[in-house]
Coordinates of C-alpha atoms and ligand atoms in Angstrom, one line a residue:
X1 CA 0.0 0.0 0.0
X2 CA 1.2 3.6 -0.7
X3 CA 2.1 4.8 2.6
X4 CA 0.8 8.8 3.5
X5 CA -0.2 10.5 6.0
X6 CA -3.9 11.2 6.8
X7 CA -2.6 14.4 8.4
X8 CA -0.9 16.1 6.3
X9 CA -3.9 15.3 3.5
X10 CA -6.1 16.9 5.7
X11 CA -3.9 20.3 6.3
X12 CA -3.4 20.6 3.0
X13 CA -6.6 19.9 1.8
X14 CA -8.9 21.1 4.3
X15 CA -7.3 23.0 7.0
X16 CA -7.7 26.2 5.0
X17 CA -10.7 28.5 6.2
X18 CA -11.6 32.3 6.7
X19 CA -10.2 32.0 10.0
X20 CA -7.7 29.7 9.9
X21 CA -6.9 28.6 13.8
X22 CA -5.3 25.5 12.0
X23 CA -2.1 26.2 11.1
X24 CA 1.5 25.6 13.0
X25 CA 3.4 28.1 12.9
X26 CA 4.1 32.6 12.6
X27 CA 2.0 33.9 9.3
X28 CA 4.6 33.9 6.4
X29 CA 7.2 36.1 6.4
X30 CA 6.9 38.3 3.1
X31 CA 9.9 38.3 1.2
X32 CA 9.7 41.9 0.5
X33 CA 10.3 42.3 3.7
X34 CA 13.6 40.4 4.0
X35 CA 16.8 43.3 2.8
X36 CA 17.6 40.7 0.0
X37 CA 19.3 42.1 -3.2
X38 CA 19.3 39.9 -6.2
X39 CA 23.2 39.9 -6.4
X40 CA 22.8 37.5 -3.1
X41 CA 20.8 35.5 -5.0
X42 CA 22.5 32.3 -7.4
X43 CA 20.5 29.8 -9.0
X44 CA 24.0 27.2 -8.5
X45 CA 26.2 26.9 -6.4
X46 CA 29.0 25.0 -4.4
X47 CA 26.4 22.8 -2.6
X48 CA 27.5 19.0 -1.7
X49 CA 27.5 18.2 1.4
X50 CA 26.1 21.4 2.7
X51 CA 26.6 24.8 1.2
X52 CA 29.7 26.1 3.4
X53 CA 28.3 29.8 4.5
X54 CA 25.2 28.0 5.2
X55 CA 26.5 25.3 7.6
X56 CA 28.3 27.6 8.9
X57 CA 25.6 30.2 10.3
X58 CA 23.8 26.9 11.2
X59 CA 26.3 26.1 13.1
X60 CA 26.7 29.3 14.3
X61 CA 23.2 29.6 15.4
X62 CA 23.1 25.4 16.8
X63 CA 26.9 26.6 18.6
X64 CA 28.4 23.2 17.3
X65 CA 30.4 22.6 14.7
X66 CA 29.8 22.6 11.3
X67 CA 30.6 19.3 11.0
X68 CA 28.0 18.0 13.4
X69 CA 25.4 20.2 10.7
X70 CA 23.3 18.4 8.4
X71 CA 21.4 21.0 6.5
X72 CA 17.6 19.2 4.8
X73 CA 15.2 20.2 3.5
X74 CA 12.8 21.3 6.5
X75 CA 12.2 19.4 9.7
X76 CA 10.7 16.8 8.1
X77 CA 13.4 15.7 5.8
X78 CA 15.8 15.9 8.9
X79 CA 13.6 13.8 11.0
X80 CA 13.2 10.9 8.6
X81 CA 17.3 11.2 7.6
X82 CA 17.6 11.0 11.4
X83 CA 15.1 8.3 11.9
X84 CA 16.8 6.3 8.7
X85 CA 20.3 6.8 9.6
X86 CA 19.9 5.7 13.2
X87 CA 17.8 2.5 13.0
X88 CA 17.2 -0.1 10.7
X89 CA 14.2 -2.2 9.7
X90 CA 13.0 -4.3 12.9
X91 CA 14.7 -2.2 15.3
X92 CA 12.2 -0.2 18.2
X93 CA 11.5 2.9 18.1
X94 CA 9.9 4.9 21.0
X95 CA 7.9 7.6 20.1
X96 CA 5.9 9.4 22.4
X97 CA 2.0 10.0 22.7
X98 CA 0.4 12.2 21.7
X99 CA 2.9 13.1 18.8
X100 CA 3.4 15.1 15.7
X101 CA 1.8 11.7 13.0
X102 CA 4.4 12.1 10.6
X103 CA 6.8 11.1 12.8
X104 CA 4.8 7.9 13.9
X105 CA 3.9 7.8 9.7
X106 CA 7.8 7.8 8.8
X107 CA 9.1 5.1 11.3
X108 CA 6.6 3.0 10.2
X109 CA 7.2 3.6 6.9
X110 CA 10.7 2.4 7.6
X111 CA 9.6 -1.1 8.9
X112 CA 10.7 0.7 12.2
X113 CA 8.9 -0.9 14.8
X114 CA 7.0 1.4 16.8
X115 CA 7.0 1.8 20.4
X116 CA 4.5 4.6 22.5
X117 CA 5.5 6.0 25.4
X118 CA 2.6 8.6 27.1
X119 CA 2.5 12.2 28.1
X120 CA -0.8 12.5 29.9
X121 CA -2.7 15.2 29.4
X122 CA -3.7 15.1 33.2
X123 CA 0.3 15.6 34.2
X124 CA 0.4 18.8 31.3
X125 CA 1.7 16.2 29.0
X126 CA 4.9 16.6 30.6
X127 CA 8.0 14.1 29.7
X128 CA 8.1 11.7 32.5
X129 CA 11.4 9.8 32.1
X130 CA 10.2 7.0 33.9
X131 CA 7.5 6.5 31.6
X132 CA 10.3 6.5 28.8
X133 CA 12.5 4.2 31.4
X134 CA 9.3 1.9 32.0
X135 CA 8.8 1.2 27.7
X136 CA 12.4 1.4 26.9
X137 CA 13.8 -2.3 25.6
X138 CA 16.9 -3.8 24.7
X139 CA 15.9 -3.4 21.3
X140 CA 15.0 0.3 21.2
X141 CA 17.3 2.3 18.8
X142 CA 16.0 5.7 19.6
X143 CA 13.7 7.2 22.0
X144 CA 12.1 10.1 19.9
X145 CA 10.1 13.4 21.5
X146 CA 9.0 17.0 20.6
X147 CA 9.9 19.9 22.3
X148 CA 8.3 22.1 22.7
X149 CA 5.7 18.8 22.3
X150 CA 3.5 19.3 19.2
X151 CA 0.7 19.3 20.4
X152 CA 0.5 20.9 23.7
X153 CA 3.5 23.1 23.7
X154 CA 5.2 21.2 27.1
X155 CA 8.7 22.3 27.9
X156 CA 10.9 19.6 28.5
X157 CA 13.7 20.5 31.2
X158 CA 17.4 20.0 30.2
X159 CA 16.8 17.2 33.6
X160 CA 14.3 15.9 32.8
X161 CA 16.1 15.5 29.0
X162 CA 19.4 14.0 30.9
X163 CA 17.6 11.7 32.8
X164 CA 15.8 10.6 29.4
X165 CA 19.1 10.3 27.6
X166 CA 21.0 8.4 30.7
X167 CA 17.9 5.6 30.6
X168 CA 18.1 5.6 26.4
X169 CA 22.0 5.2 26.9
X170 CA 21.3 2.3 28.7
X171 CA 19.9 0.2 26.4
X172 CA 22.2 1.6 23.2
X173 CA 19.4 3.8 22.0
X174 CA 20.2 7.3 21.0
X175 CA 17.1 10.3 21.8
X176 CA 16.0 12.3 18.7
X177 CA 14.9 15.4 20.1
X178 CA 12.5 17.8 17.4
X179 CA 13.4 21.3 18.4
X180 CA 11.5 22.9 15.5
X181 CA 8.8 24.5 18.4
X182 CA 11.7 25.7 21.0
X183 CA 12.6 28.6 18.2
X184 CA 9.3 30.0 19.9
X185 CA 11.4 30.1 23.2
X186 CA 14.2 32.1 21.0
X187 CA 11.9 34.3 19.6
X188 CA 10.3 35.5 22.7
X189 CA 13.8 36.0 24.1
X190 CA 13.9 33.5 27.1
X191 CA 16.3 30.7 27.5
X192 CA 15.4 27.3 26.1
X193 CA 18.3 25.0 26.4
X194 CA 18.3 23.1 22.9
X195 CA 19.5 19.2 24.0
X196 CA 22.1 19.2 21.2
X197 CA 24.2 20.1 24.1
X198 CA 23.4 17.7 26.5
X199 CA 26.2 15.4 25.4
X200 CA 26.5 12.6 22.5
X201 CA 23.2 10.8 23.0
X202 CA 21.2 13.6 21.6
X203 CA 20.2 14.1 18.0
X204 CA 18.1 17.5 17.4
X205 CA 16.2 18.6 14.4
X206 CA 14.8 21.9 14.1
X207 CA 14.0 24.7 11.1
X208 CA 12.7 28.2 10.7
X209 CA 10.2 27.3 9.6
X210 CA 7.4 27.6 12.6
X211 CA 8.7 30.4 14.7
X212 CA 9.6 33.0 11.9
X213 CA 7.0 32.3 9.2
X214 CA 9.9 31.1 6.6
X215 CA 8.4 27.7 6.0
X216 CA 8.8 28.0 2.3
X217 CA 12.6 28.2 2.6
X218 CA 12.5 24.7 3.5
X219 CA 15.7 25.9 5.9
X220 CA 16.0 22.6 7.8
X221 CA 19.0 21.1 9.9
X222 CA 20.1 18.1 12.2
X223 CA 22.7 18.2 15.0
X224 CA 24.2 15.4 15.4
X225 CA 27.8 13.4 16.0
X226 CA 29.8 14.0 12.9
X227 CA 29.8 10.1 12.4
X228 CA 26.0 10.3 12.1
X229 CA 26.1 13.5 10.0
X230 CA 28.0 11.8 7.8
X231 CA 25.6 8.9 7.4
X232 CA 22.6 10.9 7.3
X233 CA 24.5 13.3 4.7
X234 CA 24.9 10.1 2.2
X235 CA 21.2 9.0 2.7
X236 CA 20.4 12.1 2.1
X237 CA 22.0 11.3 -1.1
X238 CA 18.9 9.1 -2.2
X239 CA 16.6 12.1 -2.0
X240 CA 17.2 14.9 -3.3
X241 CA 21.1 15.1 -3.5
X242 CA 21.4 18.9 -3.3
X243 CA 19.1 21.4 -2.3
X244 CA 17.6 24.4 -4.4
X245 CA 20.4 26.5 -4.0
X246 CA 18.6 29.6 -4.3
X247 CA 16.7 28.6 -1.3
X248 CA 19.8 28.1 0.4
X249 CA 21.4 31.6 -0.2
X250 CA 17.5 33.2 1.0
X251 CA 18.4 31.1 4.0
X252 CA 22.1 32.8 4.5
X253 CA 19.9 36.3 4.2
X254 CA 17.3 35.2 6.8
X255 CA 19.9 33.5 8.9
X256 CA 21.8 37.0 9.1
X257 CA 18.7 39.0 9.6
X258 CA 17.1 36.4 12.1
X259 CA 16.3 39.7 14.7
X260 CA 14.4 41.3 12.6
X261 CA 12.4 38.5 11.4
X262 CA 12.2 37.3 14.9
X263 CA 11.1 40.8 16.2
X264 CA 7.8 40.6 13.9
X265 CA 6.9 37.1 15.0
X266 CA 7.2 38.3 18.6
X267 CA 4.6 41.0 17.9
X268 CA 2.2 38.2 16.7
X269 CA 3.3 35.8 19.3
X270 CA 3.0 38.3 22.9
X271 CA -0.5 40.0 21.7
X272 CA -2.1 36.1 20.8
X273 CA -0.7 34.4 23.9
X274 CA -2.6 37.2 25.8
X275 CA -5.7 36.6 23.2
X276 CA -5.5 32.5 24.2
X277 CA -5.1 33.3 27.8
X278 CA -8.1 35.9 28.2
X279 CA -10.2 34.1 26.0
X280 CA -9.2 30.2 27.8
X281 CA -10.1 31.5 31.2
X282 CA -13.4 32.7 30.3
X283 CA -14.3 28.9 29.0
X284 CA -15.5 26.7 31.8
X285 CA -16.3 24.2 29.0
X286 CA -12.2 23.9 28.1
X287 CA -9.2 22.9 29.9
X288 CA -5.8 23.8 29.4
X289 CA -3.2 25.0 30.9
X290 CA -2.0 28.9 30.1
X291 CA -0.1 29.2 27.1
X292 CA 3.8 30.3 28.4
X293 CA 5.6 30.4 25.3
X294 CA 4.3 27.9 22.3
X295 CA 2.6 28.7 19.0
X296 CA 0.0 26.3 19.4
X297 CA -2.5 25.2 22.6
X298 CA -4.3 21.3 23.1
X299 CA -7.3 21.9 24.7
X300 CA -9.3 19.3 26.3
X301 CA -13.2 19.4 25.1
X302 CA -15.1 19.1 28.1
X303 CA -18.5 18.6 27.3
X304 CA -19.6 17.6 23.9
X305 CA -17.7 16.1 20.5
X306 CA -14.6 17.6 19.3
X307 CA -15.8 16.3 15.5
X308 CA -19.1 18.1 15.8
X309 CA -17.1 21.0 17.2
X310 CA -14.9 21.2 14.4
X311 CA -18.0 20.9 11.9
X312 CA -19.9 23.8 13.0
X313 CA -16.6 26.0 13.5
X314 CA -16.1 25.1 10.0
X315 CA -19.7 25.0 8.2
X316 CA -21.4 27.8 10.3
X317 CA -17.8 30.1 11.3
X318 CA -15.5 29.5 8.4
X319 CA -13.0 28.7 10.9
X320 CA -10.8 25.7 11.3
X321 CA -8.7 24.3 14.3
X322 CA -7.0 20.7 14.4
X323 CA -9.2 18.0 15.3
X324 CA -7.2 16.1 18.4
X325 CA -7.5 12.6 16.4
X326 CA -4.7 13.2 14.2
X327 CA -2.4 13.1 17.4
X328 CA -3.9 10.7 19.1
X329 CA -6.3 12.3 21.8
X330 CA -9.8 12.8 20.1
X331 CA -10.8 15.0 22.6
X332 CA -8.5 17.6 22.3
X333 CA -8.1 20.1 19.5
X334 CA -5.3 21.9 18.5
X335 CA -5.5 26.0 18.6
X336 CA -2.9 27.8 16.6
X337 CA -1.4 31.0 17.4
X338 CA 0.6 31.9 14.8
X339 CA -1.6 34.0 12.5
X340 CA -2.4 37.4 12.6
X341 CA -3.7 39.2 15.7
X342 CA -7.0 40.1 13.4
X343 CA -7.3 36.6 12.2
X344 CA -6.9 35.4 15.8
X345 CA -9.6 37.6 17.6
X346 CA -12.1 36.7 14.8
X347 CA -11.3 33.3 15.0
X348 CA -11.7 33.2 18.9
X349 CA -14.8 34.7 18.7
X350 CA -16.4 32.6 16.3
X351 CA -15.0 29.6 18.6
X352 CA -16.6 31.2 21.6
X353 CA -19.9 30.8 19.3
X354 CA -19.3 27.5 18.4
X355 CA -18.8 26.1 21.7
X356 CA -21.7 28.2 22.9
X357 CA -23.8 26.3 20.4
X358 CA -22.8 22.8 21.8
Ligands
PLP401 C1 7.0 18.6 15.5 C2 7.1 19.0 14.0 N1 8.2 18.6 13.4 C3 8.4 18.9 12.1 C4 7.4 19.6 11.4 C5 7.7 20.0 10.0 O1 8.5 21.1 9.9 P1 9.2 21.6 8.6 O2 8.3 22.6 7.9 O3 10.4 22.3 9.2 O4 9.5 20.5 7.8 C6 6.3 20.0 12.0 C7 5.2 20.7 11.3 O5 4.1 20.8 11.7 C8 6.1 19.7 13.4 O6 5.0 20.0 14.1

């Protein structure tokens, strides 16, 4: 059978509305607004394995070395190359729940044999490394987690990571940390600890995509060992062997104008938090914990049908959030902060309605 994933389908397909409170990350960033000049612009360029003024500001920004820098295209290309280069067919994987599908969708994909350990919504989904100690097995390859976690936005600490990493260690299993959701912690200007320097154990992915709105850039990376870099570099190989390089020097622009792109999605980011805070305590009917940080919110639906929900928001609002199902808790759904402060109170208000009608 073809192997997809029903998630993405769906956000491509049918995610799109008026009010669009299903996204994932900061409204696009207009390229007009990025001080690029054609004349930094090449349509070829040096690129094998990595283009070297671009690993370099990654590595830069990661503070690693270049060589530990495997530049792909987006998250999602880096978690797969991490996922491919790190475990072969039959080996466990332990992924945690709820989670980000595609991850779940890609190890399977791979033959990987898929392990769950849980975040429960009733402990703020937090990482509980005795959870992860409890499902590790000799077998396990890699212990895999979000952070922030898409869905919910949880912080993992750099303890509670460690303690993670000593159980993976273990058992031989490496711990793929996605970052791509910590940006947010970079963007507001607070501390966020990226695991990439908790020691050898720790692969991290990440992009700019979600916290600057430069998703079309495709401006993903992997930290990992250089020994793994340079597998994941060769598989990469397979794909799409370079990237487009023009994409790549827009990148090197961004990347050396990351303030000012980050300045305009902390605009959008302070004035919606305060939005999904106000607008959360007012709903008896919801629970979730006060956004501190994230791009999205999970809250729990607590009376009525998070599909019925999401059909009225829809058919009667033109509004769309993320029905919980596609991560694994149906009744949750996912609330995006990302778009405009406009968009956003509309949007909230029209969910108000919604959940009024229930
Ligand atoms: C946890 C997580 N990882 C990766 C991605 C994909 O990001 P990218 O656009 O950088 O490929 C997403 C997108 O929603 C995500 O939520």
């Amino acid at each position: 059978m073809t192997p997809f994933s029903e998630y993405m389908e769906w956000a491509k397909t049918r995610s799109a509305a008026r009010f669009n409170l299903a996204s994932s990350g900061v409204a696009a960033f207009p390229l007009a607004e990025l001080p690029a000049r054609i004349e930094d612009l090449e349509i070829s360029g040096d690129s094998a394995y990595g283009y070297p003024p671009l690993q370099e500001r990654l590595a830069r920004k990661a503070g690693v070395d270049p060589d530990r820098i495997v530049h792909a295209t987006g998250t999602s290309m880096a978690n797969f190359l991490v996922l491919a280069a790190a475990a072969d067919a039959g080996d466990e994987v332990l992924i945690e729940e709820p989670a980000y599908s595609l991850l779940v969708d890609a190890a399977r994909w791979l033959r990987l044999d898929v392990r769950r350990f849980a975040r429960r919504a009733e402990e703020g989904f937090r990482v509980d490394p005795r959870q992860v100690e409890r499902a590790l097995s000799p077998r396990t390859r890699l212990v895999v987690l979000t952070n922030l976690h898409n869905p919910s936005s949880a912080f993992t600490s750099p303890e509670d990571l460690r303690a993670v990493g000593e159980a993976a260690r273990s058992v031989g299993a490496l711990v793929l940390v996605d970052e791509v959701y910590l940006e947010s912690l970079a963007v507001l200007g607070r501390p966020s600890g990226s695991a990439s320097h908790l020691g050898p154990g720790f692969v991290v992915t990440s992009s700019l995509t979600k916290a600057y709105g430069l998703s079309g850039l495709r401006c993903g990376w992997a930290v990992a060992d250089p020994d793994l870099a340079r597998r994941m570099w060769r598989l990469n190989d397979l794909f799409g062997v370079i990237p487009a390089h023009p994409a790549e020097r827009l990148s090197i622009v961004a990347l050396d104008h990351l303030d000012l792109i980050a300045a305009r999605a902390r605009a959008i980011l302070e004035a919606n938090t305060d939005g999904a805070n106000a607008f959360l305590a007012t709903r008896p009917d919801l629970a979730c914990p006060p956004v501190d940080g994230g791009i999205i919110a999970f809250p729990r639906l607590l009376r009525g049908d998070v599909e019925s929900l999401c059909r009225r928001l829809r058919e009667r609002h033109e509004t769309t959030v993320v029905p919980g199902r596609f991560f694994g808790a149906p009744s949750h759904f996912r609330l995006a902060l990302g778009c405009s402060r406009e968009t956003f109170e509309e949007g909230l208000e029209r969910l108000a309605r919604a959940l009024d009608e229930a």
